[in-house]
Each structure stands twice: as structure tokens, then as C-alpha cells.
Coordinates of N, CA and C in Angstrom, one line a residue:
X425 N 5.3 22.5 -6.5 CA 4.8 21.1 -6.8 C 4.8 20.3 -5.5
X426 N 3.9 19.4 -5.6 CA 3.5 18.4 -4.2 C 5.1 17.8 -3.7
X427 N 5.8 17.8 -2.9 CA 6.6 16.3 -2.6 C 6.3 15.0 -1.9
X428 N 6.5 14.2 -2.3 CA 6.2 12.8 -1.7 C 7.4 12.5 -1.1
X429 N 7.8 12.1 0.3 CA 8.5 11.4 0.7 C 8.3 10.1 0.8
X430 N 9.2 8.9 0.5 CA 8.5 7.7 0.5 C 10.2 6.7 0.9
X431 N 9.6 5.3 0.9 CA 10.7 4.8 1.7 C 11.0 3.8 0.5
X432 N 11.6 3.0 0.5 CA 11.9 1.7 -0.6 C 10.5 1.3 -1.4
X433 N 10.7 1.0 -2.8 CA 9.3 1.0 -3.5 C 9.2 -0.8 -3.2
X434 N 10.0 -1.3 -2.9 CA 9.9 -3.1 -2.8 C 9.3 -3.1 -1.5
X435 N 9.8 -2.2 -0.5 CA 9.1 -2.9 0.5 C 8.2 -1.8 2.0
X436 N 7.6 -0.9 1.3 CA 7.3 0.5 1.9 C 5.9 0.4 1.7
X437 N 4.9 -0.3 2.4 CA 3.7 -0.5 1.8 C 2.9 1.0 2.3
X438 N 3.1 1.5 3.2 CA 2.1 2.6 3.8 C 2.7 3.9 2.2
X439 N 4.0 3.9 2.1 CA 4.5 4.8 0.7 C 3.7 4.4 -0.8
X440 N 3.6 3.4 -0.7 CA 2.4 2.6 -2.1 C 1.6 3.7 -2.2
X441 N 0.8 3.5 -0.9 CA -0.5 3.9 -1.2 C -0.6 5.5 -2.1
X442 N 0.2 6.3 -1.1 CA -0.5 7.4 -1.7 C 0.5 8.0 -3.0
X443 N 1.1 7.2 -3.0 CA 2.3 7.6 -4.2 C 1.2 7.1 -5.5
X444 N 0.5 5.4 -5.3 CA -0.4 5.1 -6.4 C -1.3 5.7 -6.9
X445 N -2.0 6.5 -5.4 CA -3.5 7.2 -5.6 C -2.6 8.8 -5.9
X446 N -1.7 9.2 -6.2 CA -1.4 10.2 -6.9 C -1.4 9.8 -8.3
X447 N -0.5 9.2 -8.7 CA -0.4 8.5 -9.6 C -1.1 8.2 -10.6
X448 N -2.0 7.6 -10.2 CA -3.5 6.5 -11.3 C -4.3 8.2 -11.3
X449 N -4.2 9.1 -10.4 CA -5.0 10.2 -10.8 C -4.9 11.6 -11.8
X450 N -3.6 11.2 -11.7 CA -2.8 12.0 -12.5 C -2.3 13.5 -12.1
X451 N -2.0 13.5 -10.5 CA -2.1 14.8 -9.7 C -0.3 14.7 -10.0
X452 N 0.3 16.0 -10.6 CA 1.9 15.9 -10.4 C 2.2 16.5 -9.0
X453 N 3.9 15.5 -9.2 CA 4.2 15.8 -7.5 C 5.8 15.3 -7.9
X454 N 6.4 15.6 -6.7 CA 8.1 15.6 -7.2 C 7.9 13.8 -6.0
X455 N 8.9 12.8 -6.1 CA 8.7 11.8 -5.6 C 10.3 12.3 -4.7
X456 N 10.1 12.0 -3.3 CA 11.6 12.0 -2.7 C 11.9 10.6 -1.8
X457 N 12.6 10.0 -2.4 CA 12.6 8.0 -1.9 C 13.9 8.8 -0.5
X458 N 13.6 8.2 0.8 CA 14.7 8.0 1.2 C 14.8 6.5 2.4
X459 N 15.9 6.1 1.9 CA 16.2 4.5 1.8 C 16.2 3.9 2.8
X460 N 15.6 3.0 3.1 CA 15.7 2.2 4.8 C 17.1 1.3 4.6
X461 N 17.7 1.9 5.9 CA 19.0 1.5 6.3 C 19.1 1.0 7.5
X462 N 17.9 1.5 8.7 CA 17.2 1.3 9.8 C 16.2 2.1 10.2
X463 N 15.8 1.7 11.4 CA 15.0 2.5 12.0 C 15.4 2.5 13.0
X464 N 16.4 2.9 13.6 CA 17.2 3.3 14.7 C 17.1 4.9 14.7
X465 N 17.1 5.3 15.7 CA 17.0 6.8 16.1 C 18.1 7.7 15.0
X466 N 19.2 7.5 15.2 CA 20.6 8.0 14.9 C 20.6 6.9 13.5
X467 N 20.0 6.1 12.6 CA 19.6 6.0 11.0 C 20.1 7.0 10.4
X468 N 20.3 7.0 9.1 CA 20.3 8.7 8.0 C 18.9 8.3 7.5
X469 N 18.0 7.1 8.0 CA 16.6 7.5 7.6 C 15.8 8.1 8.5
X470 N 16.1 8.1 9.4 CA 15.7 8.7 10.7 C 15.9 10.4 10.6
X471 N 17.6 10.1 10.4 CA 18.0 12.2 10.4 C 17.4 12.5 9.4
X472 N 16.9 12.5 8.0 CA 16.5 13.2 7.4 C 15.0 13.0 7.4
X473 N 14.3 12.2 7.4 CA 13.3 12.5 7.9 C 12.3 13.5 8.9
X474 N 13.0 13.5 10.2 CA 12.6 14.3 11.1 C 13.1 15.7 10.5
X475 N 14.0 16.2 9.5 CA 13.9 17.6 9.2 C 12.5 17.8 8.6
X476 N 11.8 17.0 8.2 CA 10.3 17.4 7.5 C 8.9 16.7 8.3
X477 N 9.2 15.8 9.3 CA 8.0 15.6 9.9 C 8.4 15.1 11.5
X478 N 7.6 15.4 12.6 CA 8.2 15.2 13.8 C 8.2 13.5 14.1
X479 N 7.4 12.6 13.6 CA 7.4 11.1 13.8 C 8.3 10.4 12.8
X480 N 9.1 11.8 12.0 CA 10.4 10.4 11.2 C 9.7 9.5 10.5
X481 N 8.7 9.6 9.9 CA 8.3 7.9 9.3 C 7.8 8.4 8.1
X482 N 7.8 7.7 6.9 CA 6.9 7.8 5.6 C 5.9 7.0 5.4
X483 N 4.9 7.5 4.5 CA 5.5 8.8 3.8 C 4.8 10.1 4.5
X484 N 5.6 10.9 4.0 CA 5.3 12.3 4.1 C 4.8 13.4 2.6
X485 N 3.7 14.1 2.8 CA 3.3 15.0 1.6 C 3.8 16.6 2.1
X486 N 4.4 17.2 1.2 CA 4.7 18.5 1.8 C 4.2 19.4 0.5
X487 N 3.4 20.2 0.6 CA 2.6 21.0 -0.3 C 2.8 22.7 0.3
X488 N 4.5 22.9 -0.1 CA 4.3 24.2 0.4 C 5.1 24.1 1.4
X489 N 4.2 25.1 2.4 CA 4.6 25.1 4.3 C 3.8 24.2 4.9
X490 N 2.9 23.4 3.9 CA 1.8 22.6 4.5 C 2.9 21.0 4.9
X491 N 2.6 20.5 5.9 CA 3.2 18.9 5.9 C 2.3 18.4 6.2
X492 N 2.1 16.8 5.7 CA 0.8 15.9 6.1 C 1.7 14.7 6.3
X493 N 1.5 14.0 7.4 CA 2.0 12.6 7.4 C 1.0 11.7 7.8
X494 N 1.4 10.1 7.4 CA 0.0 9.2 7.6 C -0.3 9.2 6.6
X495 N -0.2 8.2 5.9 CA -1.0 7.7 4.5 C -2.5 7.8 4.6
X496 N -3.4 7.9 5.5 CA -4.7 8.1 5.7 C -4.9 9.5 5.4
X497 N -4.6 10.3 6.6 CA -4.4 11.3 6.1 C -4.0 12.6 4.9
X498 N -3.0 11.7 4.4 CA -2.9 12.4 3.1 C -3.9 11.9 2.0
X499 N -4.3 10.9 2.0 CA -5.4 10.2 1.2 C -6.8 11.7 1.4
X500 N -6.9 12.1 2.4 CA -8.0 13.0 3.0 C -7.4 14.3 2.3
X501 N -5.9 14.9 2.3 CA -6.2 16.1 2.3 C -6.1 16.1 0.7
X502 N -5.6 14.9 -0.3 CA -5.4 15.5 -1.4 C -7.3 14.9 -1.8
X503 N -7.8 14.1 -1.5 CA -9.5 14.7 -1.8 C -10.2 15.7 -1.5
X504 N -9.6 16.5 -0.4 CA -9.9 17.7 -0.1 C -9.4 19.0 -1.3
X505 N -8.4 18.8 -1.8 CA -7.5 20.0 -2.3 C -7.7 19.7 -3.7
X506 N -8.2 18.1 -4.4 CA -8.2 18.0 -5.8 C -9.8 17.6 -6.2
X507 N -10.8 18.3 -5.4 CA -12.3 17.2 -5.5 C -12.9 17.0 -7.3
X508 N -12.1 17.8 -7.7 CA -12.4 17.1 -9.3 C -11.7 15.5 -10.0
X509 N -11.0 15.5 -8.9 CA -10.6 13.8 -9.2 C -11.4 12.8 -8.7
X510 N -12.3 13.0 -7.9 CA -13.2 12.0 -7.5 C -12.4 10.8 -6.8
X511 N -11.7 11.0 -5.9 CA -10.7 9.9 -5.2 C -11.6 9.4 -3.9
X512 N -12.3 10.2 -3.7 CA -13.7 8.9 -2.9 C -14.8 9.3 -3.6
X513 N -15.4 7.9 -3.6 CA -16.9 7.6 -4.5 C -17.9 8.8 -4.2
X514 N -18.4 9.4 -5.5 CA -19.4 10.3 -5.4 C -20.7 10.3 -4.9
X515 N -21.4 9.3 -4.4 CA -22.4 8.4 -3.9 C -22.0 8.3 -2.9
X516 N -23.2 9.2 -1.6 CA -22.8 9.8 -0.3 C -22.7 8.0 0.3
X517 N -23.6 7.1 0.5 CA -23.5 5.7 1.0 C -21.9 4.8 0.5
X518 N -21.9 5.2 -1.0 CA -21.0 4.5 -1.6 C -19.5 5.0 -0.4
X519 N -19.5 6.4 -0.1 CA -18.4 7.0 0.1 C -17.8 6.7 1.4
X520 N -18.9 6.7 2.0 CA -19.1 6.4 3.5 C -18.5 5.2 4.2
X521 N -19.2 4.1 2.7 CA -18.5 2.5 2.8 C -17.2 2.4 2.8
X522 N -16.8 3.2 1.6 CA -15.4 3.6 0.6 C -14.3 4.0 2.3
X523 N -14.9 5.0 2.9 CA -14.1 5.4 4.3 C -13.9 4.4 5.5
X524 N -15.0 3.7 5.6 CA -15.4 2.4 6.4 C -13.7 1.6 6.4
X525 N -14.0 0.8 4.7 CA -12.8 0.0 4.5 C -11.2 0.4 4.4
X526 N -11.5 1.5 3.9 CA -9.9 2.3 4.6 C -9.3 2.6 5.6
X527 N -10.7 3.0 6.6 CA -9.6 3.2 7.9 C -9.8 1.5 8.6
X528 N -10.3 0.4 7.9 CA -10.4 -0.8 8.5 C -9.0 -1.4 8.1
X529 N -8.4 -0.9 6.7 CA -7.1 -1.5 6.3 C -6.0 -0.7 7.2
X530 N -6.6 0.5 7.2 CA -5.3 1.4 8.0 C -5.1 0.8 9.7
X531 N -6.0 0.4 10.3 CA -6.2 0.1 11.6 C -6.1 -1.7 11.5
X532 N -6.3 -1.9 10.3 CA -6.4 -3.7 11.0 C -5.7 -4.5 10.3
X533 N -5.8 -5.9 10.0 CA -5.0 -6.6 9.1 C -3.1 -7.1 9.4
X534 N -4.0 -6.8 11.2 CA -2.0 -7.0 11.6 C -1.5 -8.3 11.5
X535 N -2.2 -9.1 11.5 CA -1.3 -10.9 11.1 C -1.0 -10.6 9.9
X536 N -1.9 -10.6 9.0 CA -1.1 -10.5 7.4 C -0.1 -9.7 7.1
X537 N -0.5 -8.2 7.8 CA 1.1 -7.0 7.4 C 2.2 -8.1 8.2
X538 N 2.3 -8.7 9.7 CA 3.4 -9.1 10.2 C 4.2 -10.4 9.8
X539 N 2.9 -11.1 9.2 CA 3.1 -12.3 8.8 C 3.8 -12.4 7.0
X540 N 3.4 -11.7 6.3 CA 3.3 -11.7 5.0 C 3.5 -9.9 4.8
X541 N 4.9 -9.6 5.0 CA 5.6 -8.0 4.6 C 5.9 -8.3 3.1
X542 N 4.7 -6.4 2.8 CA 5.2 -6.3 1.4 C 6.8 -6.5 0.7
X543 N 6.7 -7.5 0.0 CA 8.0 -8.0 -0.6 C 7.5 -8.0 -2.4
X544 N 7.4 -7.1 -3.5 CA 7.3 -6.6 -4.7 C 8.5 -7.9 -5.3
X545 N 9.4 -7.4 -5.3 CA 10.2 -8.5 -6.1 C 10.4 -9.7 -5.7
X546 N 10.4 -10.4 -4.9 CA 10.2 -11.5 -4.2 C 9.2 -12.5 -5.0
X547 N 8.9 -14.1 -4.8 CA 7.9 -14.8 -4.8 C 7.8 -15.7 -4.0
X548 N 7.5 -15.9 -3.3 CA 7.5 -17.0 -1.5 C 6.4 -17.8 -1.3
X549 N 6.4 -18.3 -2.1 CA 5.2 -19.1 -2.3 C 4.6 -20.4 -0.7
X550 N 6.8 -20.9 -0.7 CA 6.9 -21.8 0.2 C 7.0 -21.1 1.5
X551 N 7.3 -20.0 2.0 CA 7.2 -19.2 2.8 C 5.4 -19.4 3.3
X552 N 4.8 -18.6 2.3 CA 3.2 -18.3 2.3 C 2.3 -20.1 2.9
X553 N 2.7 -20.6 2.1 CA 2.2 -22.2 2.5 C 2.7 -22.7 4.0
X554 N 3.3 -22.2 4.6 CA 3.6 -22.1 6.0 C 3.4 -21.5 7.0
X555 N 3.3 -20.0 6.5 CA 1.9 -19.0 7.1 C 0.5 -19.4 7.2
X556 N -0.1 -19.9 5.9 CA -1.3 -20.3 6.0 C -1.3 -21.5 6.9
X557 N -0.3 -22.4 6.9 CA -0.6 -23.7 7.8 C -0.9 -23.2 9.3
X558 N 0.0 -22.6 10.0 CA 0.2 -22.4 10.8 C 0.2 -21.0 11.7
X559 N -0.8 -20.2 11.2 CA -1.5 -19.0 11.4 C -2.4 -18.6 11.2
X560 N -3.5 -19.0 11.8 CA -4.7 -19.3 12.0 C -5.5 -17.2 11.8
X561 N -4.7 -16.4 12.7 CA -5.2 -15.0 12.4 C -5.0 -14.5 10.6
X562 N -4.1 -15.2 10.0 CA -3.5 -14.9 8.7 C -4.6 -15.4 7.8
X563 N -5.0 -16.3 8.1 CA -6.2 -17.2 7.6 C -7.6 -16.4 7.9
X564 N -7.9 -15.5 8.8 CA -8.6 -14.9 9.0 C -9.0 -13.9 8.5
X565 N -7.3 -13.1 8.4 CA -7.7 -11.8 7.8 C -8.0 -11.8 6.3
X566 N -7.3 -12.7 5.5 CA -7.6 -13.1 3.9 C -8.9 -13.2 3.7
X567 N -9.7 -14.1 4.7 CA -11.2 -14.4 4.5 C -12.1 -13.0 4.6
X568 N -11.3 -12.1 5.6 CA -12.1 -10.6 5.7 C -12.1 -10.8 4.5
X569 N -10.6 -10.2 3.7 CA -10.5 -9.8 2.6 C -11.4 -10.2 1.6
X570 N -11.7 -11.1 1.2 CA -12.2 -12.2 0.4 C -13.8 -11.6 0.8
X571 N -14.5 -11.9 1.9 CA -15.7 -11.2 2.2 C -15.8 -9.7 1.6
X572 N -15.1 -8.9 2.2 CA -15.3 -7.4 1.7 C -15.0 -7.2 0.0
X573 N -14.3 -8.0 -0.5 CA -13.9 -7.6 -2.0 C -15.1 -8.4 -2.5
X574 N -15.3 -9.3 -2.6 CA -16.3 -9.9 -2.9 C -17.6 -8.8 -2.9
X575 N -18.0 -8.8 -1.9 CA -19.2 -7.8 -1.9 C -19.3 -6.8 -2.7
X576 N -18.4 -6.0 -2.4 CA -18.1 -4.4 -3.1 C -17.8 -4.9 -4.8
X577 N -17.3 -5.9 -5.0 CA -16.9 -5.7 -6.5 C -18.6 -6.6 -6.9
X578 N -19.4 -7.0 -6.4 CA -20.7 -7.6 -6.8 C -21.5 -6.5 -6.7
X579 N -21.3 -5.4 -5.5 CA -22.9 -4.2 -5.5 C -22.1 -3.5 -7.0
X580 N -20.8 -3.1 -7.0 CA -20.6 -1.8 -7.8 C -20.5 -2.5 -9.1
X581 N -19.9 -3.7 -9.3 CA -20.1 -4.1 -10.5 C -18.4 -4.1 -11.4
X582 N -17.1 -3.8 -10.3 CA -16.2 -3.7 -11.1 C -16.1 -2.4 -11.7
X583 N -14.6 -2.6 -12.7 CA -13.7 -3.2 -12.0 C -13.2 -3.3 -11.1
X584 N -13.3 -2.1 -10.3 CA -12.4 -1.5 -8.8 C -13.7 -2.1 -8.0
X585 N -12.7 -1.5 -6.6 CA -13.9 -2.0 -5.4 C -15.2 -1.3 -5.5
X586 N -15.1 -0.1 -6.1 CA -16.2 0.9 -5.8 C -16.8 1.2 -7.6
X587 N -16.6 0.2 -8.4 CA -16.4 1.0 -9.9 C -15.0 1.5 -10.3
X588 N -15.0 2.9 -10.6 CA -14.1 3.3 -10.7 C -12.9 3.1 -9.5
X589 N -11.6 3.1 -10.2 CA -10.4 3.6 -9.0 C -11.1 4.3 -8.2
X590 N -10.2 4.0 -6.7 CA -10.6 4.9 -6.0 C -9.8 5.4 -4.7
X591 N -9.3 5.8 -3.7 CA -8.6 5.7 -2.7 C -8.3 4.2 -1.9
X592 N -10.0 3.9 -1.8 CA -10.0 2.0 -1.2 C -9.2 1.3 -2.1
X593 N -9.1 1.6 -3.6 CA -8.0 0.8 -4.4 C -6.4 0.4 -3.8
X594 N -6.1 2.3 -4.2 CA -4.7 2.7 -3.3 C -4.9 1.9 -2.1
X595 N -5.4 2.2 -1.1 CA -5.1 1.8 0.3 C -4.9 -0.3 0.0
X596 N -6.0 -1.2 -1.0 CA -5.5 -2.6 -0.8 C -4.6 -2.4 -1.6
X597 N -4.2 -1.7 -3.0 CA -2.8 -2.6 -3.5 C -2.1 -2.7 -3.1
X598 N -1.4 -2.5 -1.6 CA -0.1 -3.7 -1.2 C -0.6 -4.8 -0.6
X599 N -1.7 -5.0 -0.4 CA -2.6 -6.3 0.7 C -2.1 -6.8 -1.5
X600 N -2.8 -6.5 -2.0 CA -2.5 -7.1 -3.7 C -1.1 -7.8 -3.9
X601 N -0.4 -7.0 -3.5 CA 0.9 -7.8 -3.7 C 1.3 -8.1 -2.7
X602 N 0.9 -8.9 -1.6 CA 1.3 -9.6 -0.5 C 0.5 -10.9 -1.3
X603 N -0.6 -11.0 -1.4 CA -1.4 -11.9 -1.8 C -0.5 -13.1 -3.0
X604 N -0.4 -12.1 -3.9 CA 0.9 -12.2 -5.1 C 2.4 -13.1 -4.8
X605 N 3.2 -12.7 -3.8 CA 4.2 -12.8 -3.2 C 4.3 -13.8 -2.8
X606 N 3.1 -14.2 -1.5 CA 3.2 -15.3 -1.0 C 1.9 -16.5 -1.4
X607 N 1.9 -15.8 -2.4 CA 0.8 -17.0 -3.1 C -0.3 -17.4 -2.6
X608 N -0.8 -16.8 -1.3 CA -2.0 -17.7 -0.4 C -3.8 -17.7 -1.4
X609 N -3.9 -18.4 -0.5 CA -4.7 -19.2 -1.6 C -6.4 -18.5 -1.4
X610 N -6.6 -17.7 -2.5 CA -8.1 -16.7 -2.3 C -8.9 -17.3 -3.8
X611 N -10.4 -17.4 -3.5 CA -11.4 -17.6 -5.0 C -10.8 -17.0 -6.4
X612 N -10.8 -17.2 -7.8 CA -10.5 -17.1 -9.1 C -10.9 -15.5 -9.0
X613 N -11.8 -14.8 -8.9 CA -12.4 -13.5 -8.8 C -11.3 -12.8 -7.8
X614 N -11.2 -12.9 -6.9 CA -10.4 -12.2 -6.1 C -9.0 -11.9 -6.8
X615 N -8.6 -13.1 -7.4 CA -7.1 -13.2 -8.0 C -7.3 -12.2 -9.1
X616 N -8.6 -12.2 -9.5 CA -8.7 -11.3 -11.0 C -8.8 -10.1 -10.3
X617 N -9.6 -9.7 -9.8 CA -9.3 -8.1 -8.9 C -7.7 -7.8 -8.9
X618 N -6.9 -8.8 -7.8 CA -5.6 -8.4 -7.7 C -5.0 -8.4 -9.2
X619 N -5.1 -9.3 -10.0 CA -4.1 -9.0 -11.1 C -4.6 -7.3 -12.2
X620 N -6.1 -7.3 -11.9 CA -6.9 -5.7 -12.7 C -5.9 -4.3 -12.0
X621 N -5.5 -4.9 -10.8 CA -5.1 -3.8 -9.6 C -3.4 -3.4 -10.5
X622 N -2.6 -4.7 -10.4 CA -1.1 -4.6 -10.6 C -1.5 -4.6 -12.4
X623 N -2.6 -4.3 -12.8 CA -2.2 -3.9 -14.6 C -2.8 -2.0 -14.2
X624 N -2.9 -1.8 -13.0 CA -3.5 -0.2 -13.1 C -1.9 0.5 -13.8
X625 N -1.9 1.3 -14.2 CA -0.7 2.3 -14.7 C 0.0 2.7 -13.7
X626 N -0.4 3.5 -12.4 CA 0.2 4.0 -11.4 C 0.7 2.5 -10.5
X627 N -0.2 1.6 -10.5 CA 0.4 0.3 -9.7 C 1.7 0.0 -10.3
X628 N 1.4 -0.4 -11.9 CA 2.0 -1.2 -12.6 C 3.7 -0.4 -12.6
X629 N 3.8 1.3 -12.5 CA 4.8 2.2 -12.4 C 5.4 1.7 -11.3
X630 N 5.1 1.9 -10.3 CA 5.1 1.5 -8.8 C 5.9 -0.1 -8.6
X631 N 4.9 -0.8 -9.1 CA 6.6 -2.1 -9.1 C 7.3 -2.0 -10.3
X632 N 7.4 -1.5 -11.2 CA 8.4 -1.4 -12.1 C 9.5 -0.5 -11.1
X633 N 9.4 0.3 -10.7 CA 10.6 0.9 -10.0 C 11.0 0.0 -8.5
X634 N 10.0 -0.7 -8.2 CA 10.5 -1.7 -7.3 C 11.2 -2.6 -7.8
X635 N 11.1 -3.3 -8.8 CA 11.9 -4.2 -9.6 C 13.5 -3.6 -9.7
X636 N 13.1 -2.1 -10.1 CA 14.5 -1.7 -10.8 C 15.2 -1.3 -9.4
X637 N 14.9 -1.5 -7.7 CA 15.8 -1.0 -7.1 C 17.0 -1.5 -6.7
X638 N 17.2 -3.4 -6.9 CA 18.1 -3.8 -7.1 C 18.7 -3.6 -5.5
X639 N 18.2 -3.3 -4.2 CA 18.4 -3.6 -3.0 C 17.7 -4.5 -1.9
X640 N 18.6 -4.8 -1.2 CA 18.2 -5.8 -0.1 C 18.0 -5.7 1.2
X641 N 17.3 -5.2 2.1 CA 17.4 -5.0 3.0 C 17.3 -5.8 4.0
X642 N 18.0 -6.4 4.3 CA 17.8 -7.5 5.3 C 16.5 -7.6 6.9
X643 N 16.5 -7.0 7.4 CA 15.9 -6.6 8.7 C 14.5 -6.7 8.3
X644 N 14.2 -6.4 6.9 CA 12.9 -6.4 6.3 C 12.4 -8.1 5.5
X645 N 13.7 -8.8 5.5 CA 13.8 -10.2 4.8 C 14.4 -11.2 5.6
X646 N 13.5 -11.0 6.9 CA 13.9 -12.2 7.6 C 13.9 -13.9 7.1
X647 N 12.9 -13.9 6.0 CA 12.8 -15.5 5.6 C 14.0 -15.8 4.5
X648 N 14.9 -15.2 4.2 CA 15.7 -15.5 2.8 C 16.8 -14.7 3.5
X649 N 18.1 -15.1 2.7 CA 19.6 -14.6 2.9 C 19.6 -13.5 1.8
X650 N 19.3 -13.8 0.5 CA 19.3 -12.5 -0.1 C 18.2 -11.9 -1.2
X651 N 18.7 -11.0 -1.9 CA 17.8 -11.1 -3.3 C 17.6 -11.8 -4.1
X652 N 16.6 -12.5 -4.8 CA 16.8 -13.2 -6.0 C 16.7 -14.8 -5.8

């Protein structure tokens, strides 16, 4: 069976992705959480990591003798290894687009990841209203957002960006729950996309176990003293 290496479900956004897009597709896999304590060299997230991949980081897919790391990447080899699940759009233009915005999420969107880190259990509303005041690239990248979803959910028609679920799904639902978190302020349509996203089954699995981790990691919660 597949293993998934993956890091905290509250706040591991690159682990979302392909744990969801297994998930909503229904590919089985054994899930292996291991816990951010740090990211210091000498970590026990660090030493166990590097016994299964040379850059220590999640998540990791291990299929075998095979290892894949890079959420991009794994996104690629399990459409490669499962093409009857149709995890990129079957419609060569459609698919092409579908690849476009994934490696644009994988590559870009750095104000919002630094400014606004996936936080699942959290709600920071007053946090978020302070980013937006005063972060003008954070303001920027939303409006990407806002442009690109808009479009795609008007050519394909819903519900997903592409129609059906799709990999481009997996890769925004944690941009979904940042949005959520810190409350920033995007059109009624967009909010309805994010809330269709966090009712998917594999999403909605996904912060249910985030909810139930009941940890705090500070280094990752710079704006608040603790949980809750």
C-alpha cells in the first residue's frame, strides 16, 4: 500500500494537498503524520524524515522502493500510476490550464503563504484585517486568486475549478482555508467555491483530524500565545 508521509494536519499545507487529492479519489494509502517539533537539523522531525527522503521535508509518497517528494510531484506520479481517476481534466486545453495554475500555486503566492500560514483550527479574523490593511502584496495575491477562480469556475461551469474535482482543487484547498481563517475579504461566489471545497469528503476528513489534534505549535503561531 501507498504511504503518505505528512506533517501536522492544522498546519502542513504542502501535506493537504496530496493526502486530499488521495483522498476525494479514493486511491488507498497508509497515512504516516510525523509531528513538527522543529526544523532544526538534529529535530526528531528532521531524523526521521531523512531515513525516507534526502530533503527531510513533507510530505513524502513511498510506493514500494519508489519515493516521490514535492507535493507537485506526487500530484504527477499518482496521475500517472492511477489515469482512471481522471485527477487532471481530460480535455487536452482544459488540462494544460489545470497544470498552468498548479505549478503557479506551487511557485507563487508567497505574501499570502507568509503572511496568512495555514492555521485549520484557528479564526483570526483581527489578525487578517491587519494583513489586508497593511500588505499591499497580500492584497494582490487574493485578487490573483479571485481573477483565476472566477474565470475557471465561469468557462467550466462548477462546481470545482475545472468541473469535476481535480488536482487544481487539492493544490487551492489550503489557499481555502487561509481565506477562512483570516477572514479576508473576497466576492460571495468565491466564498461559495471555498465553503463547496471544505464540504468535499477528503477536505472535510482532513480538518476533522486537524481539529482533533489538540496541538500547538508555537514557531508556526507567531500571532497568539496559544490554542483556542
Amino acid at each position: 500500500m501507498l504511504q503518505l508521509y505528512i506533517g501536522n494536519k492544522n498546519y502542513s499545507s504542502w501535506s493537504m494537498r496530496p493526502w486530499v487529492l488521495l483522498r476525494q479519489a479514493g486511491i488507498a494509502f497508509e497515512e504516516v503524520p510525523v509531528r513538527f517539533d522543529s526544523f532544526d537539523a538534529n529535530s526528531q522531525f528532521k531524523r526521521q524524515l531523512k531515513a525516507v527522503t534526502p530533503v527531510a521535508k513533507v510530505p513524502v509518497l513511498v510506493d514500494g522502493d519508489i519515493t516521490v517528494w514535492d507535493s507537485l510531484a506526487i500530484a504527477e506520479y499518482l496521475a500517472e500510476q492511477y489515469p482512471d481517476k481522471h485527477l487532471w481534466p481530460q480535455d487536452k486545453a482544459a488540462r494544460a490550464r489545470a497544470r498552468s495554475v498548479v505549478a503557479e500555486m506551487h511557485s507563487g503566492f508567497g505574501a499570502l503563504r507568509s503572511h496568512c500560514g495555514m492555521n485549520i483550527e484557528a479564526r483570526l479574523p483581527e489578525v487578517g484585517e491587519i494583513v489586508w490593511r497593511d500588505q499591499p502584496a497580500v492584497r494582490a495575491d487574493v485578487q490573483r486568486l479571485v481573477d483565476m477562480w472566477s474565470e475557471l469556475l465561469d468557462q467550466h461551469g462548477g462546481p470545482m475549478l475545472f468541473g469535476q474535482f481535480s488536482i487544481a482543487d487539492a493544490f487551492y484547498a489550503p489557499v481555502c482555508m487561509r481565506l477562512a481563517t483570516f477572514a479576508l475579504p473576497v466576492p460571495g461566489h468565491i466564498t461559495a467555491y471555498v465553503q463547496r471545497v471544505q464540504q468535499l469528503p477528503g477536505v472535510k476528513a482532513w480538518i476533522d483530524g486537524a481539529l482533533a489534534e489538540q496541538d500547538f505549535v508555537p514557531f508556526d503561531e507567531p500571532y497568539r500565545a496559544r490554542r483556542g
